Amino acid sequence: MNCLDSPPETYRFAMHLLQLISNPTYFISLISLILIKSNVFTTYKHFLIWHTLHNFFFEVYSIHLVEPALHAPHTLMRTTGILSKAGVGSLVQTYMLSLGLEYNALTISEMFWFRYKVSVINYREQKHFRLLQQPAVITRFIAVFATLTCILTYNDGLRFQQEHKSRLLELYPSDTFILCDSVYLLVAFGDYTSSVFVAIWIFQSLLSILMPATFFFINMNIPQTVSETTMKLQHQLLRSLIIMATLHLVFLGIPNVMFVYAFLFGYENEGVAYIAFICVTYHGFASCLAMIIFTKPLRSYILRIFK
């Protein structure tokens, strides 16, 4: 096998076909967000622009620059995209992919945190204030910590990769592609670098599962002392947060849980793993569609464009 052999054609076709829809959607959303003039919407739209740009670049990075190939039952990723063809090693690409997911979690966390603060009157006085503040603070810390970890552990990471690959090749001597520089082998808790990233993935998976439930709990416990109009508005804003959080759970949280399970216990079905990669890659597209539907100023502006 050539180290740069492409992943299955069905996977590549699906990934590139969906871009015909996702790219115009990103473009229309970004242009609309930039051009919208609204005193009320100004701050929040900056979060949306940041989130949309990150999703677009993550999608391009995953599809064209990395283009992962999988080989069950090995918990490894063979990168076959532009970066591998240019000679960039799999460790750098995997670190960047992991950081991309982490900073995506950061954009989601900051966006939800801001939306919560403007959705709930006197939010600091609410008993669930700390419930949402702490995950936002922890996510910021993890983003910085993960970045420093990637930079400071690079040499150790290369050494660990060579050791893990040599041991795996002894067990599967016919799978010589294991030694390719484009192969990243993840041995869960096999060394301190992999331990850090598996722990981060577990935390982010739990966070994506808990977020919809948290917003639902808050929505059901809005103080009855506020006016009916205020309560109705807060319920409406929180419902949109619940829907957005649920979308991220389906397209990002569940695939991450699947990856964590594969890291810890192995896997046999490559097809399911590729579907999980598609979901992670295009979670931003699903988020962008939801953003258009549930963000009234953006939805109204786009509808005016197409009238």
mmCIF file of C-alpha atoms in Angstrom:
data_model
loop_
_atom_site.group_PDB
_atom_site.id
_atom_site.type_symbol
_atom_site.label_atom_id
_atom_site.label_comp_id
_atom_site.label_asym_id
_atom_site.label_seq_id
_atom_site.Cartn_x
_atom_site.Cartn_y
_atom_site.Cartn_z
ATOM 1 C CA MET A 1 0.000 0.000 0.000
ATOM 2 C CA ASN A 2 1.173 3.507 -0.866
ATOM 3 C CA CYS A 3 1.323 5.783 2.180
ATOM 4 C CA LEU A 4 -0.752 8.379 0.309
ATOM 5 C CA ASP A 5 -3.443 6.051 -1.084
ATOM 6 C CA SER A 6 -6.814 7.789 -0.879
ATOM 7 C CA PRO A 7 -9.637 6.730 1.469
ATOM 8 C CA PRO A 8 -12.664 4.903 -0.037
ATOM 9 C CA GLU A 9 -14.237 6.654 -3.034
ATOM 10 C CA THR A 10 -17.694 6.591 -1.425
ATOM 11 C CA TYR A 11 -16.382 8.609 1.515
ATOM 12 C CA ARG A 12 -14.530 11.074 -0.738
ATOM 13 C CA PHE A 13 -17.573 11.512 -2.997
ATOM 14 C CA ALA A 14 -19.858 12.229 -0.030
ATOM 15 C CA MET A 15 -17.429 14.726 1.482
ATOM 16 C CA HIS A 16 -16.906 16.671 -1.746
ATOM 17 C CA LEU A 17 -20.569 16.540 -2.785
ATOM 18 C CA LEU A 18 -21.758 18.110 0.459
ATOM 19 C CA GLN A 19 -19.336 20.989 -0.074
ATOM 20 C CA LEU A 20 -21.385 22.076 -3.085
ATOM 21 C CA ILE A 21 -24.102 22.994 -0.583
ATOM 22 C CA SER A 22 -22.078 23.976 2.472
ATOM 23 C CA ASN A 23 -19.687 26.450 0.830
ATOM 24 C CA PRO A 24 -22.406 28.725 -0.647
ATOM 25 C CA THR A 25 -24.224 28.582 2.700
ATOM 26 C CA TYR A 26 -21.110 29.728 4.570
ATOM 27 C CA PHE A 27 -20.494 32.464 1.989
ATOM 28 C CA ILE A 28 -24.053 33.826 2.138
ATOM 29 C CA SER A 29 -24.060 33.721 5.945
ATOM 30 C CA LEU A 30 -20.729 35.507 6.300
ATOM 31 C CA ILE A 31 -21.555 38.241 3.786
ATOM 32 C CA SER A 32 -24.941 38.779 5.433
ATOM 33 C CA LEU A 33 -23.454 38.914 8.931
ATOM 34 C CA ILE A 34 -20.862 41.461 7.815
ATOM 35 C CA LEU A 35 -23.410 43.675 6.045
ATOM 36 C CA ILE A 36 -26.173 43.589 8.670
ATOM 37 C CA LYS A 37 -26.535 46.948 10.428
ATOM 38 C CA SER A 38 -28.101 46.587 13.864
ATOM 39 C CA ASN A 39 -27.229 48.209 17.190
ATOM 40 C CA VAL A 40 -28.823 45.327 19.097
ATOM 41 C CA PHE A 41 -27.198 42.573 17.014
ATOM 42 C CA THR A 42 -23.673 44.048 16.751
ATOM 43 C CA THR A 43 -21.855 42.147 19.519
ATOM 44 C CA TYR A 44 -23.526 38.786 18.990
ATOM 45 C CA LYS A 45 -22.884 38.825 15.241
ATOM 46 C CA HIS A 46 -19.138 38.972 15.956
ATOM 47 C CA PHE A 47 -19.470 35.653 17.783
ATOM 48 C CA LEU A 48 -21.419 34.243 14.822
ATOM 49 C CA ILE A 49 -18.796 35.441 12.315
ATOM 50 C CA TRP A 50 -16.025 33.875 14.431
ATOM 51 C CA HIS A 51 -17.941 30.596 14.737
ATOM 52 C CA THR A 52 -18.843 30.463 11.028
ATOM 53 C CA LEU A 53 -15.299 31.220 9.853
ATOM 54 C CA HIS A 54 -13.901 28.561 12.171
ATOM 55 C CA ASN A 55 -16.401 25.981 10.905
ATOM 56 C CA PHE A 56 -15.573 26.799 7.280
ATOM 57 C CA PHE A 57 -11.809 26.506 7.765
ATOM 58 C CA PHE A 58 -12.193 23.316 9.825
ATOM 59 C CA GLU A 59 -14.261 21.794 7.013
ATOM 60 C CA VAL A 60 -11.669 22.729 4.375
ATOM 61 C CA TYR A 61 -8.855 21.473 6.597
ATOM 62 C CA SER A 62 -10.520 18.106 7.232
ATOM 63 C CA ILE A 63 -11.576 17.452 3.635
ATOM 64 C CA HIS A 64 -8.679 18.784 1.575
ATOM 65 C CA LEU A 65 -5.660 19.238 3.820
ATOM 66 C CA VAL A 66 -5.978 16.075 5.957
ATOM 67 C CA GLU A 67 -8.396 13.712 4.128
ATOM 68 C CA PRO A 68 -8.129 10.873 6.678
ATOM 69 C CA ALA A 69 -8.074 7.175 5.832
ATOM 70 C CA LEU A 70 -8.905 4.566 8.470
ATOM 71 C CA HIS A 71 -7.765 0.978 8.939
ATOM 72 C CA ALA A 72 -9.858 -1.082 11.357
ATOM 73 C CA PRO A 73 -9.181 -2.489 13.884
ATOM 74 C CA HIS A 74 -6.166 -0.190 14.358
ATOM 75 C CA THR A 75 -6.854 3.070 16.182
ATOM 76 C CA LEU A 76 -4.900 5.106 13.689
ATOM 77 C CA MET A 77 -5.472 7.766 11.065
ATOM 78 C CA ARG A 78 -3.543 7.847 7.786
ATOM 79 C CA THR A 79 -3.574 11.371 6.375
ATOM 80 C CA THR A 80 -3.719 11.520 2.571
ATOM 81 C CA GLY A 81 -4.516 15.151 1.795
ATOM 82 C CA ILE A 82 -2.561 18.157 0.584
ATOM 83 C CA LEU A 83 -0.454 18.439 3.741
ATOM 84 C CA SER A 84 0.776 14.837 3.539
ATOM 85 C CA LYS A 85 1.594 15.283 -0.148
ATOM 86 C CA ALA A 86 3.594 18.375 0.856
ATOM 87 C CA GLY A 87 5.556 16.347 3.413
ATOM 88 C CA VAL A 88 3.873 17.515 6.623
ATOM 89 C CA GLY A 89 3.912 14.735 9.222
ATOM 90 C CA SER A 90 0.828 13.122 10.713
ATOM 91 C CA LEU A 91 1.660 14.320 14.236
ATOM 92 C CA VAL A 92 1.423 17.980 13.211
ATOM 93 C CA GLN A 93 -1.785 17.337 11.276
ATOM 94 C CA THR A 94 -3.391 15.447 14.159
ATOM 95 C CA TYR A 95 -2.403 18.114 16.664
ATOM 96 C CA MET A 96 -3.950 20.751 14.392
ATOM 97 C CA LEU A 97 -7.098 18.657 13.963
ATOM 98 C CA SER A 98 -7.413 18.220 17.729
ATOM 99 C CA LEU A 99 -6.861 21.933 18.294
ATOM 100 C CA GLY A 100 -9.435 22.683 15.613
ATOM 101 C CA LEU A 101 -12.005 20.651 17.531
ATOM 102 C CA GLU A 102 -10.992 22.276 20.812
ATOM 103 C CA TYR A 103 -11.244 25.816 19.453
ATOM 104 C CA ASN A 104 -14.548 24.901 17.877
ATOM 105 C CA ALA A 105 -15.744 23.934 21.353
ATOM 106 C CA LEU A 106 -14.437 27.299 22.541
ATOM 107 C CA THR A 107 -16.418 29.236 19.917
ATOM 108 C CA ILE A 108 -19.561 27.262 20.813
ATOM 109 C CA SER A 109 -19.020 27.807 24.533
ATOM 110 C CA GLU A 110 -18.433 31.557 24.151
ATOM 111 C CA MET A 111 -21.380 31.949 21.792
ATOM 112 C CA PHE A 112 -23.750 30.071 24.108
ATOM 113 C CA TRP A 113 -22.435 31.898 27.170
ATOM 114 C CA PHE A 114 -23.022 35.297 25.559
ATOM 115 C CA ARG A 115 -26.450 34.261 24.276
ATOM 116 C CA TYR A 116 -27.398 33.064 27.753
ATOM 117 C CA LYS A 117 -26.343 36.363 29.318
ATOM 118 C CA VAL A 118 -28.529 38.390 26.961
ATOM 119 C CA SER A 119 -31.406 35.892 27.158
ATOM 120 C CA VAL A 120 -31.890 35.813 30.929
ATOM 121 C CA ILE A 121 -32.728 38.930 32.898
ATOM 122 C CA ASN A 122 -30.411 39.478 35.908
ATOM 123 C CA TYR A 123 -28.509 36.342 34.954
ATOM 124 C CA ARG A 124 -25.908 36.842 37.719
ATOM 125 C CA GLU A 125 -28.623 36.501 40.333
ATOM 126 C CA GLN A 126 -29.897 33.196 38.951
ATOM 127 C CA LYS A 127 -29.009 30.012 40.843
ATOM 128 C CA HIS A 128 -27.829 28.365 37.617
ATOM 129 C CA PHE A 129 -25.376 31.199 36.784
ATOM 130 C CA ARG A 130 -22.328 29.208 37.946
ATOM 131 C CA LEU A 131 -23.649 26.118 36.193
ATOM 132 C CA LEU A 132 -22.944 27.750 32.821
ATOM 133 C CA GLN A 133 -20.070 30.025 33.756
ATOM 134 C CA GLN A 134 -17.767 27.233 34.921
ATOM 135 C CA PRO A 135 -17.846 25.189 31.663
ATOM 136 C CA ALA A 136 -17.088 28.389 29.715
ATOM 137 C CA VAL A 137 -14.075 29.154 31.924
ATOM 138 C CA ILE A 138 -12.857 25.536 31.820
ATOM 139 C CA THR A 139 -13.138 25.448 28.015
ATOM 140 C CA ARG A 140 -10.997 28.600 27.753
ATOM 141 C CA PHE A 141 -8.380 27.028 30.030
ATOM 142 C CA ILE A 142 -8.351 23.772 28.046
ATOM 143 C CA ALA A 143 -7.918 25.645 24.739
ATOM 144 C CA VAL A 144 -4.798 27.404 26.057
ATOM 145 C CA PHE A 145 -3.519 24.256 27.793
ATOM 146 C CA ALA A 146 -3.988 22.104 24.658
ATOM 147 C CA THR A 147 -2.153 24.658 22.499
ATOM 148 C CA LEU A 148 0.827 24.748 24.860
ATOM 149 C CA THR A 149 0.786 20.943 25.114
ATOM 150 C CA CYS A 150 1.030 20.583 21.318
ATOM 151 C CA ILE A 151 3.975 22.978 21.161
ATOM 152 C CA LEU A 152 5.907 21.686 24.165
ATOM 153 C CA THR A 153 5.399 17.939 23.617
ATOM 154 C CA TYR A 154 6.153 17.747 19.891
ATOM 155 C CA ASN A 155 9.515 15.978 20.217
ATOM 156 C CA ASP A 156 8.184 13.536 22.807
ATOM 157 C CA GLY A 157 5.150 12.948 20.602
ATOM 158 C CA LEU A 158 7.381 11.941 17.677
ATOM 159 C CA ARG A 159 9.314 9.537 19.892
ATOM 160 C CA PHE A 160 6.148 7.982 21.316
ATOM 161 C CA GLN A 161 4.763 7.518 17.803
ATOM 162 C CA GLN A 162 7.832 5.589 16.680
ATOM 163 C CA GLU A 163 7.663 3.354 19.758
ATOM 164 C CA HIS A 164 3.933 2.633 19.375
ATOM 165 C CA LYS A 165 4.277 1.935 15.641
ATOM 166 C CA SER A 166 7.174 -0.471 16.159
ATOM 167 C CA ARG A 167 5.232 -2.443 18.767
ATOM 168 C CA LEU A 168 2.094 -2.581 16.596
ATOM 169 C CA LEU A 169 4.095 -3.720 13.549
ATOM 170 C CA GLU A 170 5.435 -6.652 15.568
ATOM 171 C CA LEU A 171 1.829 -7.765 16.111
ATOM 172 C CA TYR A 172 0.768 -7.112 12.482
ATOM 173 C CA PRO A 173 3.935 -7.553 10.364
ATOM 174 C CA SER A 174 1.983 -7.513 7.083
ATOM 175 C CA ASP A 175 0.568 -4.011 7.773
ATOM 176 C CA THR A 176 3.725 -2.163 6.756
ATOM 177 C CA PHE A 177 1.788 1.076 6.164
ATOM 178 C CA ILE A 178 1.861 1.497 9.959
ATOM 179 C CA LEU A 179 5.378 2.929 9.623
ATOM 180 C CA CYS A 180 4.277 5.655 7.182
ATOM 181 C CA ASP A 181 5.020 9.187 8.321
ATOM 182 C CA SER A 182 1.435 10.022 7.339
ATOM 183 C CA VAL A 183 0.087 7.589 9.968
ATOM 184 C CA TYR A 184 -0.838 8.775 13.453
ATOM 185 C CA LEU A 185 -1.384 5.953 15.940
ATOM 186 C CA LEU A 186 -3.374 6.754 19.062
ATOM 187 C CA VAL A 187 -2.756 4.438 21.988
ATOM 188 C CA ALA A 188 -5.171 5.623 24.665
ATOM 189 C CA PHE A 189 -3.239 6.462 27.830
ATOM 190 C CA GLY A 190 -0.185 4.790 26.303
ATOM 191 C CA ASP A 191 1.874 7.925 26.967
ATOM 192 C CA TYR A 192 1.283 11.283 28.574
ATOM 193 C CA THR A 193 0.617 13.154 25.297
ATOM 194 C CA SER A 194 -2.162 10.791 24.208
ATOM 195 C CA SER A 195 -3.508 10.776 27.773
ATOM 196 C CA VAL A 196 -3.938 14.555 27.675
ATOM 197 C CA PHE A 197 -5.836 14.530 24.395
ATOM 198 C CA VAL A 198 -8.043 11.553 25.222
ATOM 199 C CA ALA A 199 -8.950 13.238 28.523
ATOM 200 C CA ILE A 200 -9.816 16.457 26.664
ATOM 201 C CA TRP A 201 -11.969 14.543 24.153
ATOM 202 C CA ILE A 202 -13.795 12.823 27.009
ATOM 203 C CA PHE A 203 -14.468 16.170 28.705
ATOM 204 C CA GLN A 204 -15.723 17.797 25.510
ATOM 205 C CA SER A 205 -17.936 14.786 24.772
ATOM 206 C CA LEU A 206 -19.500 15.032 28.225
ATOM 207 C CA LEU A 207 -19.939 18.786 27.811
ATOM 208 C CA SER A 208 -21.734 18.397 24.478
ATOM 209 C CA ILE A 209 -24.105 15.872 26.076
ATOM 210 C CA LEU A 210 -24.808 18.007 29.142
ATOM 211 C CA MET A 211 -25.353 21.346 27.365
ATOM 212 C CA PRO A 212 -28.827 20.626 25.882
ATOM 213 C CA ALA A 213 -29.982 19.198 29.217
ATOM 214 C CA THR A 214 -28.621 22.254 31.049
ATOM 215 C CA PHE A 215 -30.437 24.732 28.809
ATOM 216 C CA PHE A 216 -33.622 22.671 29.098
ATOM 217 C CA PHE A 217 -33.318 22.769 32.899
ATOM 218 C CA ILE A 218 -32.810 26.548 32.853
ATOM 219 C CA ASN A 219 -35.744 26.993 30.485
ATOM 220 C CA MET A 220 -37.996 25.082 32.892
ATOM 221 C CA ASN A 221 -36.809 27.083 35.906
ATOM 222 C CA ILE A 222 -37.158 30.705 34.811
ATOM 223 C CA PRO A 223 -38.360 32.691 37.849
ATOM 224 C CA GLN A 224 -42.108 33.254 37.874
ATOM 225 C CA THR A 225 -41.578 36.789 39.198
ATOM 226 C CA VAL A 226 -40.766 38.226 35.750
ATOM 227 C CA SER A 227 -43.489 39.606 33.511
ATOM 228 C CA GLU A 228 -45.324 37.374 31.068
ATOM 229 C CA THR A 229 -43.761 39.169 28.083
ATOM 230 C CA THR A 230 -40.246 38.810 29.513
ATOM 231 C CA MET A 231 -40.822 35.156 30.338
ATOM 232 C CA LYS A 232 -42.091 34.475 26.818
ATOM 233 C CA LEU A 233 -39.022 36.154 25.294
ATOM 234 C CA GLN A 234 -36.629 34.254 27.560
ATOM 235 C CA HIS A 235 -38.346 30.944 26.774
ATOM 236 C CA GLN A 236 -38.043 31.688 23.054
ATOM 237 C CA LEU A 237 -34.332 32.526 23.269
ATOM 238 C CA LEU A 238 -33.567 29.526 25.470
ATOM 239 C CA ARG A 239 -35.479 27.179 23.152
ATOM 240 C CA SER A 240 -33.246 28.281 20.282
ATOM 241 C CA LEU A 241 -30.216 27.528 22.485
ATOM 242 C CA ILE A 242 -31.621 24.072 23.252
ATOM 243 C CA ILE A 243 -32.038 23.356 19.535
ATOM 244 C CA MET A 244 -28.530 24.634 18.702
ATOM 245 C CA ALA A 245 -27.011 22.624 21.560
ATOM 246 C CA THR A 246 -28.886 19.499 20.442
ATOM 247 C CA LEU A 247 -27.553 19.896 16.888
ATOM 248 C CA HIS A 248 -24.010 20.077 18.225
ATOM 249 C CA LEU A 249 -24.734 17.010 20.340
ATOM 250 C CA VAL A 250 -25.868 15.005 17.295
ATOM 251 C CA PHE A 251 -23.190 16.131 14.824
ATOM 252 C CA LEU A 252 -20.264 16.676 17.191
ATOM 253 C CA GLY A 253 -20.932 15.141 20.605
ATOM 254 C CA ILE A 254 -22.088 11.676 19.539
ATOM 255 C CA PRO A 255 -19.262 11.196 16.964
ATOM 256 C CA ASN A 256 -16.757 12.306 19.613
ATOM 257 C CA VAL A 257 -18.182 9.714 22.004
ATOM 258 C CA MET A 258 -17.771 7.118 19.235
ATOM 259 C CA PHE A 259 -14.136 8.143 18.731
ATOM 260 C CA VAL A 260 -13.447 7.946 22.463
ATOM 261 C CA TYR A 261 -15.039 4.486 22.572
ATOM 262 C CA ALA A 262 -12.852 3.398 19.631
ATOM 263 C CA PHE A 263 -9.724 4.767 21.343
ATOM 264 C CA LEU A 264 -10.492 2.862 24.532
ATOM 265 C CA PHE A 265 -12.025 -0.383 23.277
ATOM 266 C CA GLY A 266 -11.199 -0.595 19.559
ATOM 267 C CA TYR A 267 -13.570 -0.820 16.588
ATOM 268 C CA GLU A 268 -14.284 -3.082 13.625
ATOM 269 C CA ASN A 269 -16.616 -1.162 11.296
ATOM 270 C CA GLU A 270 -14.791 1.383 9.127
ATOM 271 C CA GLY A 271 -18.050 2.521 7.520
ATOM 272 C CA VAL A 272 -19.458 3.748 10.826
ATOM 273 C CA ALA A 273 -16.157 5.470 11.616
ATOM 274 C CA TYR A 274 -16.211 7.309 8.266
ATOM 275 C CA ILE A 275 -19.802 8.427 8.920
ATOM 276 C CA ALA A 276 -18.636 9.809 12.278
ATOM 277 C CA PHE A 277 -15.881 11.743 10.481
ATOM 278 C CA ILE A 278 -18.433 13.151 8.026
ATOM 279 C CA CYS A 279 -20.630 14.293 10.930
ATOM 280 C CA VAL A 280 -17.704 15.987 12.671
ATOM 281 C CA THR A 281 -16.564 17.643 9.446
ATOM 282 C CA TYR A 282 -20.018 18.961 8.543
ATOM 283 C CA HIS A 283 -21.281 19.796 12.026
ATOM 284 C CA GLY A 284 -20.435 23.403 11.179
ATOM 285 C CA PHE A 285 -22.702 23.321 8.133
ATOM 286 C CA ALA A 286 -25.593 22.029 10.250
ATOM 287 C CA SER A 287 -24.819 24.732 12.809
ATOM 288 C CA CYS A 288 -24.786 27.373 10.069
ATOM 289 C CA LEU A 289 -28.231 26.308 8.815
ATOM 290 C CA ALA A 290 -29.594 26.396 12.372
ATOM 291 C CA MET A 291 -28.030 29.814 12.870
ATOM 292 C CA ILE A 292 -29.859 31.139 9.798
ATOM 293 C CA ILE A 293 -33.174 29.638 10.897
ATOM 294 C CA PHE A 294 -33.070 30.717 14.551
ATOM 295 C CA THR A 295 -31.295 34.086 14.320
ATOM 296 C CA LYS A 296 -34.043 36.474 13.247
ATOM 297 C CA PRO A 297 -31.894 39.426 12.014
ATOM 298 C CA LEU A 298 -29.802 37.076 9.869
ATOM 299 C CA ARG A 299 -32.823 35.160 8.581
ATOM 300 C CA SER A 300 -34.655 38.378 7.685
ATOM 301 C CA TYR A 301 -31.617 39.826 5.902
ATOM 302 C CA ILE A 302 -31.058 36.688 3.796
ATOM 303 C CA LEU A 303 -34.757 36.521 2.882
ATOM 304 C CA ARG A 304 -34.580 40.143 1.676
ATOM 305 C CA ILE A 305 -31.561 39.282 -0.487
ATOM 306 C CA PHE A 306 -33.440 36.514 -2.307
ATOM 307 C CA LYS A 307 -36.701 38.410 -2.777
#
